[in-house]
Amino acid sequence: MDRRDFVEGCALGAGVLATTLGTGSWAAQATPRRYAAALLVDELGDPVKASQLKLQTNYVFHYPFEATPVFLLDLGKAAMPLSLKTKGQQDYQWPGGVGPRRSLVAFSAICAHQLVYPTRDLSFISFRKGPVLNPKTPSHGNDLIHCCADHSQYDPARGAQVLGGPAEQPLCAVLLEHDARADTLTATGTLGGELFDEFFRKYEMKLSLDVGPKARQPVAGRSTVRELERFCRNPIRC
């Protein structure tokens, strides 16, 4: 899917992109929110090639703010458009995956229940390839995003729709554009229920220590992609 296909698909599925500077709770208007475009790059600063991403591997980058993490996944299968709802019962049309197989997706890595998120030291939320390993952990399928803090589970192939647990809405989607010629990926905005205001209020002190004054600084230009195991010292499995 090239840039033109992506834009046309979003226009058909979700309406015209809305330019929004605020980050209101639960996406009062469930339309795409445009932020500054950020090219996804590797740890050397080179553009990430979509075709070189490992299948069903948990990658992390930050967007639309310096302290807000995002999961990037190549599901290995097409993720088709889907109608979803925010906690506030606002409908939105998730456009599905991008790339040649429509298998590339990205979602905010902030759990929609208790705002759990991956840090460099610890991560209670992650994508799980295959079934959940712990037989005592409730599971609602394979290849899902699971939060060990509250056992909320999300289906990344269906717009991070809630599969089980106390979460009341899907993870906020991060919109990607795939440049077919260069095979690069660019983050351009979000769609769905944003939780950034709540996130910054809850973790203000921690973020000031971990990230410093730039925690709420918008990402612009580029964002570095790392595998979760390289980004986080202790990804929790449950």
PDB file of C-alpha atoms in Angstrom:
ATOM      1  CA  MET A   1       0.000   0.000   0.000  1.00  0.00           C
ATOM      2  CA  ASP A   2       1.618   3.296  -1.069  1.00  0.00           C
ATOM      3  CA  ARG A   3       1.006   6.746   0.359  1.00  0.00           C
ATOM      4  CA  ARG A   4      -1.866   7.501  -2.027  1.00  0.00           C
ATOM      5  CA  ASP A   5      -3.599   4.201  -1.260  1.00  0.00           C
ATOM      6  CA  PHE A   6      -3.255   4.836   2.469  1.00  0.00           C
ATOM      7  CA  VAL A   7      -4.729   8.330   2.312  1.00  0.00           C
ATOM      8  CA  GLU A   8      -7.595   7.221   0.107  1.00  0.00           C
ATOM      9  CA  GLY A   9      -8.297   4.262   2.387  1.00  0.00           C
ATOM     10  CA  CYS A  10      -8.459   6.471   5.457  1.00  0.00           C
ATOM     11  CA  ALA A  11     -10.746   8.916   3.678  1.00  0.00           C
ATOM     12  CA  LEU A  12     -13.138   6.135   2.753  1.00  0.00           C
ATOM     13  CA  GLY A  13     -13.049   4.401   6.106  1.00  0.00           C
ATOM     14  CA  ALA A  14     -12.791   7.174   8.647  1.00  0.00           C
ATOM     15  CA  GLY A  15     -13.496  10.517   7.011  1.00  0.00           C
ATOM     16  CA  VAL A  16     -11.219  13.468   6.501  1.00  0.00           C
ATOM     17  CA  LEU A  17      -8.185  13.683   8.796  1.00  0.00           C
ATOM     18  CA  ALA A  18      -8.691  16.177  11.615  1.00  0.00           C
ATOM     19  CA  THR A  19      -5.811  18.370  12.726  1.00  0.00           C
ATOM     20  CA  THR A  20      -5.822  18.373  16.529  1.00  0.00           C
ATOM     21  CA  LEU A  21      -3.222  19.789  18.897  1.00  0.00           C
ATOM     22  CA  GLY A  22      -4.854  18.628  22.129  1.00  0.00           C
ATOM     23  CA  THR A  23      -4.936  15.133  23.564  1.00  0.00           C
ATOM     24  CA  GLY A  24      -8.412  14.989  25.076  1.00  0.00           C
ATOM     25  CA  SER A  25      -9.595  11.953  27.012  1.00  0.00           C
ATOM     26  CA  TRP A  26     -11.128   9.010  25.173  1.00  0.00           C
ATOM     27  CA  ALA A  27     -11.048  10.695  21.750  1.00  0.00           C
ATOM     28  CA  ALA A  28     -14.114  12.939  21.961  1.00  0.00           C
ATOM     29  CA  GLN A  29     -14.184  12.874  18.151  1.00  0.00           C
ATOM     30  CA  ALA A  30     -13.160   9.440  16.969  1.00  0.00           C
ATOM     31  CA  THR A  31     -11.463  10.582  13.788  1.00  0.00           C
ATOM     32  CA  PRO A  32      -7.770  10.332  12.918  1.00  0.00           C
ATOM     33  CA  ARG A  33      -5.550  12.872  14.661  1.00  0.00           C
ATOM     34  CA  ARG A  34      -2.650  14.204  12.655  1.00  0.00           C
ATOM     35  CA  TYR A  35       0.681  14.663  14.405  1.00  0.00           C
ATOM     36  CA  ALA A  36       4.077  15.516  12.966  1.00  0.00           C
ATOM     37  CA  ALA A  37       5.286  12.770  10.635  1.00  0.00           C
ATOM     38  CA  ALA A  38       8.105  10.608  12.013  1.00  0.00           C
ATOM     39  CA  LEU A  39      10.198   8.286   9.865  1.00  0.00           C
ATOM     40  CA  LEU A  40      10.936   5.009  11.638  1.00  0.00           C
ATOM     41  CA  VAL A  41      14.686   4.374  11.872  1.00  0.00           C
ATOM     42  CA  ASP A  42      16.935   1.736  13.413  1.00  0.00           C
ATOM     43  CA  GLU A  43      19.464   2.255  16.202  1.00  0.00           C
ATOM     44  CA  LEU A  44      22.050   3.448  13.662  1.00  0.00           C
ATOM     45  CA  GLY A  45      19.662   6.093  12.348  1.00  0.00           C
ATOM     46  CA  ASP A  46      18.976   4.313   9.056  1.00  0.00           C
ATOM     47  CA  PRO A  47      15.381   3.999   7.821  1.00  0.00           C
ATOM     48  CA  VAL A  48      13.730   0.760   8.884  1.00  0.00           C
ATOM     49  CA  LYS A  49      12.931  -1.419   5.888  1.00  0.00           C
ATOM     50  CA  ALA A  50       9.469  -2.877   6.299  1.00  0.00           C
ATOM     51  CA  SER A  51      10.404  -6.065   4.467  1.00  0.00           C
ATOM     52  CA  GLN A  52      13.225  -6.713   6.957  1.00  0.00           C
ATOM     53  CA  LEU A  53      11.076  -6.665  10.087  1.00  0.00           C
ATOM     54  CA  LYS A  54      10.894 -10.067  11.744  1.00  0.00           C
ATOM     55  CA  LEU A  55       7.463 -11.646  11.650  1.00  0.00           C
ATOM     56  CA  GLN A  56       5.448 -11.609  14.874  1.00  0.00           C
ATOM     57  CA  THR A  57       8.243  -9.841  16.745  1.00  0.00           C
ATOM     58  CA  ASN A  58       7.534  -7.116  19.285  1.00  0.00           C
ATOM     59  CA  TYR A  59       9.155  -3.822  18.236  1.00  0.00           C
ATOM     60  CA  VAL A  60       8.921  -0.552  20.185  1.00  0.00           C
ATOM     61  CA  PHE A  61       9.218   3.079  19.122  1.00  0.00           C
ATOM     62  CA  HIS A  62       7.912   6.337  20.635  1.00  0.00           C
ATOM     63  CA  TYR A  63       5.135   8.466  19.156  1.00  0.00           C
ATOM     64  CA  PRO A  64       3.493  10.976  19.143  1.00  0.00           C
ATOM     65  CA  PHE A  65       5.434  12.150  22.219  1.00  0.00           C
ATOM     66  CA  GLU A  66       8.946  11.345  23.363  1.00  0.00           C
ATOM     67  CA  ALA A  67       7.651   9.350  26.360  1.00  0.00           C
ATOM     68  CA  THR A  68       4.688   7.511  24.775  1.00  0.00           C
ATOM     69  CA  PRO A  69       5.690   4.022  23.555  1.00  0.00           C
ATOM     70  CA  VAL A  70       4.204   2.219  20.563  1.00  0.00           C
ATOM     71  CA  PHE A  71       4.213  -1.428  19.536  1.00  0.00           C
ATOM     72  CA  LEU A  72       5.132  -2.123  15.899  1.00  0.00           C
ATOM     73  CA  LEU A  73       4.292  -5.570  14.514  1.00  0.00           C
ATOM     74  CA  ASP A  74       4.457  -7.479  11.276  1.00  0.00           C
ATOM     75  CA  LEU A  75       1.664  -9.967  11.872  1.00  0.00           C
ATOM     76  CA  GLY A  76       2.611 -12.128   8.897  1.00  0.00           C
ATOM     77  CA  LYS A  77      -0.974 -11.941   7.638  1.00  0.00           C
ATOM     78  CA  ALA A  78      -3.328  -9.286   6.352  1.00  0.00           C
ATOM     79  CA  ALA A  79      -5.097  -7.141   8.939  1.00  0.00           C
ATOM     80  CA  MET A  80      -8.300  -5.881   7.354  1.00  0.00           C
ATOM     81  CA  PRO A  81     -10.270  -2.703   8.195  1.00  0.00           C
ATOM     82  CA  LEU A  82     -12.649  -2.933  11.125  1.00  0.00           C
ATOM     83  CA  SER A  83     -15.264  -0.777  12.850  1.00  0.00           C
ATOM     84  CA  LEU A  84     -14.460  -0.200  16.538  1.00  0.00           C
ATOM     85  CA  LYS A  85     -15.636   1.910  19.485  1.00  0.00           C
ATOM     86  CA  THR A  86     -13.878   3.981  22.119  1.00  0.00           C
ATOM     87  CA  LYS A  87     -14.783   3.850  25.802  1.00  0.00           C
ATOM     88  CA  GLY A  88     -17.056   6.817  25.137  1.00  0.00           C
ATOM     89  CA  GLN A  89     -18.925   4.775  22.499  1.00  0.00           C
ATOM     90  CA  GLN A  90     -17.527   6.804  19.606  1.00  0.00           C
ATOM     91  CA  ASP A  91     -17.330   4.766  16.409  1.00  0.00           C
ATOM     92  CA  TYR A  92     -14.194   4.769  14.301  1.00  0.00           C
ATOM     93  CA  GLN A  93     -12.969   2.841  11.286  1.00  0.00           C
ATOM     94  CA  TRP A  94      -9.564   1.267  11.810  1.00  0.00           C
ATOM     95  CA  PRO A  95      -7.942   1.157   8.320  1.00  0.00           C
ATOM     96  CA  GLY A  96      -6.124  -2.161   8.838  1.00  0.00           C
ATOM     97  CA  GLY A  97      -2.514  -2.970   8.141  1.00  0.00           C
ATOM     98  CA  VAL A  98      -0.161  -1.356   5.656  1.00  0.00           C
ATOM     99  CA  GLY A  99       2.584  -2.738   3.446  1.00  0.00           C
ATOM    100  CA  PRO A 100       2.492  -5.218   0.554  1.00  0.00           C
ATOM    101  CA  ARG A 101       0.613  -7.801   2.619  1.00  0.00           C
ATOM    102  CA  ARG A 102      -1.270  -5.290   4.780  1.00  0.00           C
ATOM    103  CA  SER A 103       0.376  -7.007   7.736  1.00  0.00           C
ATOM    104  CA  LEU A 104       2.140  -4.055   9.405  1.00  0.00           C
ATOM    105  CA  VAL A 105       0.325  -2.488  12.360  1.00  0.00           C
ATOM    106  CA  ALA A 106       1.141  -0.150  15.235  1.00  0.00           C
ATOM    107  CA  PHE A 107      -0.634   0.545  18.523  1.00  0.00           C
ATOM    108  CA  SER A 108       0.010   2.635  21.596  1.00  0.00           C
ATOM    109  CA  ALA A 109       1.732   0.417  24.167  1.00  0.00           C
ATOM    110  CA  ILE A 110      -0.196   2.090  27.004  1.00  0.00           C
ATOM    111  CA  CYS A 111      -2.729  -0.394  28.386  1.00  0.00           C
ATOM    112  CA  ALA A 112      -6.272   0.983  28.209  1.00  0.00           C
ATOM    113  CA  HIS A 113      -7.041  -0.064  31.798  1.00  0.00           C
ATOM    114  CA  GLN A 114      -4.322   0.974  34.269  1.00  0.00           C
ATOM    115  CA  LEU A 115      -2.039   2.743  31.759  1.00  0.00           C
ATOM    116  CA  VAL A 116       0.694   0.131  32.187  1.00  0.00           C
ATOM    117  CA  TYR A 117       3.467   0.653  29.636  1.00  0.00           C
ATOM    118  CA  PRO A 118       6.926  -0.726  28.741  1.00  0.00           C
ATOM    119  CA  THR A 119       9.921   1.043  30.276  1.00  0.00           C
ATOM    120  CA  ARG A 120      13.626   0.353  29.866  1.00  0.00           C
ATOM    121  CA  ASP A 121      13.625  -1.555  33.152  1.00  0.00           C
ATOM    122  CA  LEU A 122      10.329  -3.455  33.061  1.00  0.00           C
ATOM    123  CA  SER A 123       7.390  -4.269  30.809  1.00  0.00           C
ATOM    124  CA  PHE A 124       4.173  -5.924  31.913  1.00  0.00           C
ATOM    125  CA  ILE A 125       2.594  -5.518  28.474  1.00  0.00           C
ATOM    126  CA  SER A 126       3.754  -7.080  25.221  1.00  0.00           C
ATOM    127  CA  PHE A 127       2.773  -8.968  22.095  1.00  0.00           C
ATOM    128  CA  ARG A 128       2.727 -12.748  22.559  1.00  0.00           C
ATOM    129  CA  LYS A 129       3.362 -15.081  19.660  1.00  0.00           C
ATOM    130  CA  GLY A 130       1.309 -18.233  20.140  1.00  0.00           C
ATOM    131  CA  PRO A 131      -0.725 -19.060  23.258  1.00  0.00           C
ATOM    132  CA  VAL A 132      -0.105 -17.644  26.729  1.00  0.00           C
ATOM    133  CA  LEU A 133       2.370 -20.004  28.408  1.00  0.00           C
ATOM    134  CA  ASN A 134       1.172 -19.854  32.022  1.00  0.00           C
ATOM    135  CA  PRO A 135      -1.832 -22.207  32.364  1.00  0.00           C
ATOM    136  CA  LYS A 136      -3.130 -20.088  35.253  1.00  0.00           C
ATOM    137  CA  THR A 137      -3.285 -16.996  33.061  1.00  0.00           C
ATOM    138  CA  PRO A 138      -6.642 -16.506  31.311  1.00  0.00           C
ATOM    139  CA  SER A 139      -6.256 -16.430  27.538  1.00  0.00           C
ATOM    140  CA  HIS A 140      -8.671 -15.586  24.741  1.00  0.00           C
ATOM    141  CA  GLY A 141      -6.604 -16.697  21.761  1.00  0.00           C
ATOM    142  CA  ASN A 142      -3.144 -16.771  20.210  1.00  0.00           C
ATOM    143  CA  ASP A 143      -0.893 -13.987  18.904  1.00  0.00           C
ATOM    144  CA  LEU A 144      -2.255 -11.265  21.152  1.00  0.00           C
ATOM    145  CA  ILE A 145      -1.103  -8.259  23.154  1.00  0.00           C
ATOM    146  CA  HIS A 146      -1.298  -9.187  26.833  1.00  0.00           C
ATOM    147  CA  CYS A 147      -1.000  -6.995  29.930  1.00  0.00           C
ATOM    148  CA  CYS A 148       0.169  -8.998  32.942  1.00  0.00           C
ATOM    149  CA  ALA A 149      -0.860  -6.242  35.360  1.00  0.00           C
ATOM    150  CA  ASP A 150      -4.586  -6.820  34.857  1.00  0.00           C
ATOM    151  CA  HIS A 151      -4.762  -9.547  32.162  1.00  0.00           C
ATOM    152  CA  SER A 152      -6.307  -7.286  29.565  1.00  0.00           C
ATOM    153  CA  GLN A 153      -5.823  -8.833  26.129  1.00  0.00           C
ATOM    154  CA  TYR A 154      -6.006  -7.216  22.704  1.00  0.00           C
ATOM    155  CA  ASP A 155      -6.104  -8.605  19.154  1.00  0.00           C
ATOM    156  CA  PRO A 156      -3.596  -6.703  16.972  1.00  0.00           C
ATOM    157  CA  ALA A 157      -5.063  -8.233  13.803  1.00  0.00           C
ATOM    158  CA  ARG A 158      -8.401  -6.580  14.622  1.00  0.00           C
ATOM    159  CA  GLY A 159      -7.361  -3.086  15.568  1.00  0.00           C
ATOM    160  CA  ALA A 160      -6.229  -4.104  19.092  1.00  0.00           C
ATOM    161  CA  GLN A 161      -9.834  -4.929  19.920  1.00  0.00           C
ATOM    162  CA  VAL A 162     -10.313  -6.082  23.536  1.00  0.00           C
ATOM    163  CA  LEU A 163     -10.436  -9.874  23.809  1.00  0.00           C
ATOM    164  CA  GLY A 164     -10.672 -10.153  27.582  1.00  0.00           C
ATOM    165  CA  GLY A 165      -9.892  -8.489  30.890  1.00  0.00           C
ATOM    166  CA  PRO A 166     -11.018  -5.171  32.348  1.00  0.00           C
ATOM    167  CA  ALA A 167      -9.907  -2.841  29.512  1.00  0.00           C
ATOM    168  CA  GLU A 168     -12.871  -0.891  28.166  1.00  0.00           C
ATOM    169  CA  GLN A 169     -11.588   0.022  24.715  1.00  0.00           C
ATOM    170  CA  PRO A 170      -9.001  -1.014  22.111  1.00  0.00           C
ATOM    171  CA  LEU A 171      -5.461   0.250  22.290  1.00  0.00           C
ATOM    172  CA  CYS A 172      -5.093   3.551  20.486  1.00  0.00           C
ATOM    173  CA  ALA A 173      -3.920   2.874  16.924  1.00  0.00           C
ATOM    174  CA  VAL A 174      -0.897   4.645  15.478  1.00  0.00           C
ATOM    175  CA  LEU A 175      -1.322   5.327  11.773  1.00  0.00           C
ATOM    176  CA  LEU A 176       1.482   4.264   9.469  1.00  0.00           C
ATOM    177  CA  GLU A 177       2.318   5.109   5.885  1.00  0.00           C
ATOM    178  CA  HIS A 178       4.394   2.664   3.843  1.00  0.00           C
ATOM    179  CA  ASP A 179       6.501   4.032   0.994  1.00  0.00           C
ATOM    180  CA  ALA A 180       6.471   1.143  -1.458  1.00  0.00           C
ATOM    181  CA  ARG A 181       9.470   2.420  -3.426  1.00  0.00           C
ATOM    182  CA  ALA A 182      11.753   3.028  -0.446  1.00  0.00           C
ATOM    183  CA  ASP A 183      10.138   0.308   1.704  1.00  0.00           C
ATOM    184  CA  THR A 184      10.074   2.735   4.637  1.00  0.00           C
ATOM    185  CA  LEU A 185       7.493   3.403   7.349  1.00  0.00           C
ATOM    186  CA  THR A 186       6.329   6.752   8.683  1.00  0.00           C
ATOM    187  CA  ALA A 187       4.072   7.395  11.679  1.00  0.00           C
ATOM    188  CA  THR A 188       1.589  10.168  10.893  1.00  0.00           C
ATOM    189  CA  GLY A 189      -1.080  10.234  13.605  1.00  0.00           C
ATOM    190  CA  THR A 190      -3.368   8.295  15.912  1.00  0.00           C
ATOM    191  CA  LEU A 191      -6.866   6.860  15.773  1.00  0.00           C
ATOM    192  CA  GLY A 192      -9.160   5.768  18.589  1.00  0.00           C
ATOM    193  CA  GLY A 193      -9.204   6.480  22.297  1.00  0.00           C
ATOM    194  CA  GLU A 194      -6.116   8.453  23.274  1.00  0.00           C
ATOM    195  CA  LEU A 195      -4.954   8.236  26.899  1.00  0.00           C
ATOM    196  CA  PHE A 196      -2.035  10.617  26.784  1.00  0.00           C
ATOM    197  CA  ASP A 197      -3.417  13.193  29.227  1.00  0.00           C
ATOM    198  CA  GLU A 198      -4.152  10.499  31.808  1.00  0.00           C
ATOM    199  CA  PHE A 199      -0.763   8.891  31.145  1.00  0.00           C
ATOM    200  CA  PHE A 200       1.191  12.103  31.765  1.00  0.00           C
ATOM    201  CA  ARG A 201      -0.798  12.908  34.891  1.00  0.00           C
ATOM    202  CA  LYS A 202      -0.317   9.436  36.396  1.00  0.00           C
ATOM    203  CA  TYR A 203       3.404   9.130  35.649  1.00  0.00           C
ATOM    204  CA  GLU A 204       4.486  12.775  35.839  1.00  0.00           C
ATOM    205  CA  MET A 205       7.161  12.170  38.463  1.00  0.00           C
ATOM    206  CA  LYS A 206       8.483   8.944  36.948  1.00  0.00           C
ATOM    207  CA  LEU A 207       8.619  10.407  33.446  1.00  0.00           C
ATOM    208  CA  SER A 208      10.458  13.482  34.701  1.00  0.00           C
ATOM    209  CA  LEU A 209      13.135  11.170  36.123  1.00  0.00           C
ATOM    210  CA  ASP A 210      13.254   8.714  33.209  1.00  0.00           C
ATOM    211  CA  VAL A 211      12.883  11.059  30.251  1.00  0.00           C
ATOM    212  CA  GLY A 212      13.352  14.532  31.677  1.00  0.00           C
ATOM    213  CA  PRO A 213      11.703  17.750  30.491  1.00  0.00           C
ATOM    214  CA  LYS A 214      11.207  16.426  26.959  1.00  0.00           C
ATOM    215  CA  ALA A 215       8.731  13.722  28.031  1.00  0.00           C
ATOM    216  CA  ARG A 216       5.779  15.531  26.462  1.00  0.00           C
ATOM    217  CA  GLN A 217       7.765  16.937  23.583  1.00  0.00           C
ATOM    218  CA  PRO A 218       6.212  15.881  20.258  1.00  0.00           C
ATOM    219  CA  VAL A 219       8.233  13.439  18.199  1.00  0.00           C
ATOM    220  CA  ALA A 220       9.167  14.937  14.859  1.00  0.00           C
ATOM    221  CA  GLY A 221      11.337  13.860  12.001  1.00  0.00           C
ATOM    222  CA  ARG A 222      12.209  10.336  13.110  1.00  0.00           C
ATOM    223  CA  SER A 223      11.686   7.749  15.840  1.00  0.00           C
ATOM    224  CA  THR A 224      13.998   4.868  16.714  1.00  0.00           C
ATOM    225  CA  VAL A 225      12.649   1.299  16.505  1.00  0.00           C
ATOM    226  CA  ARG A 226      14.024  -1.454  18.755  1.00  0.00           C
ATOM    227  CA  GLU A 227      12.988  -4.990  19.539  1.00  0.00           C
ATOM    228  CA  LEU A 228      11.298  -5.090  22.930  1.00  0.00           C
ATOM    229  CA  GLU A 229      14.032  -7.379  24.292  1.00  0.00           C
ATOM    230  CA  ARG A 230      16.645  -4.760  23.355  1.00  0.00           C
ATOM    231  CA  PHE A 231      14.601  -1.850  24.631  1.00  0.00           C
ATOM    232  CA  CYS A 232      13.508  -3.407  27.950  1.00  0.00           C
ATOM    233  CA  ARG A 233      15.762  -5.246  30.426  1.00  0.00           C
ATOM    234  CA  ASN A 234      12.958  -7.367  31.912  1.00  0.00           C
ATOM    235  CA  PRO A 235       9.888  -8.093  29.768  1.00  0.00           C
ATOM    236  CA  ILE A 236       7.501  -9.909  32.121  1.00  0.00           C
ATOM    237  CA  ARG A 237       5.924 -13.165  30.914  1.00  0.00           C
ATOM    238  CA  CYS A 238       2.758 -14.393  32.562  1.00  0.00           C
TER     239      CYS A 238
END
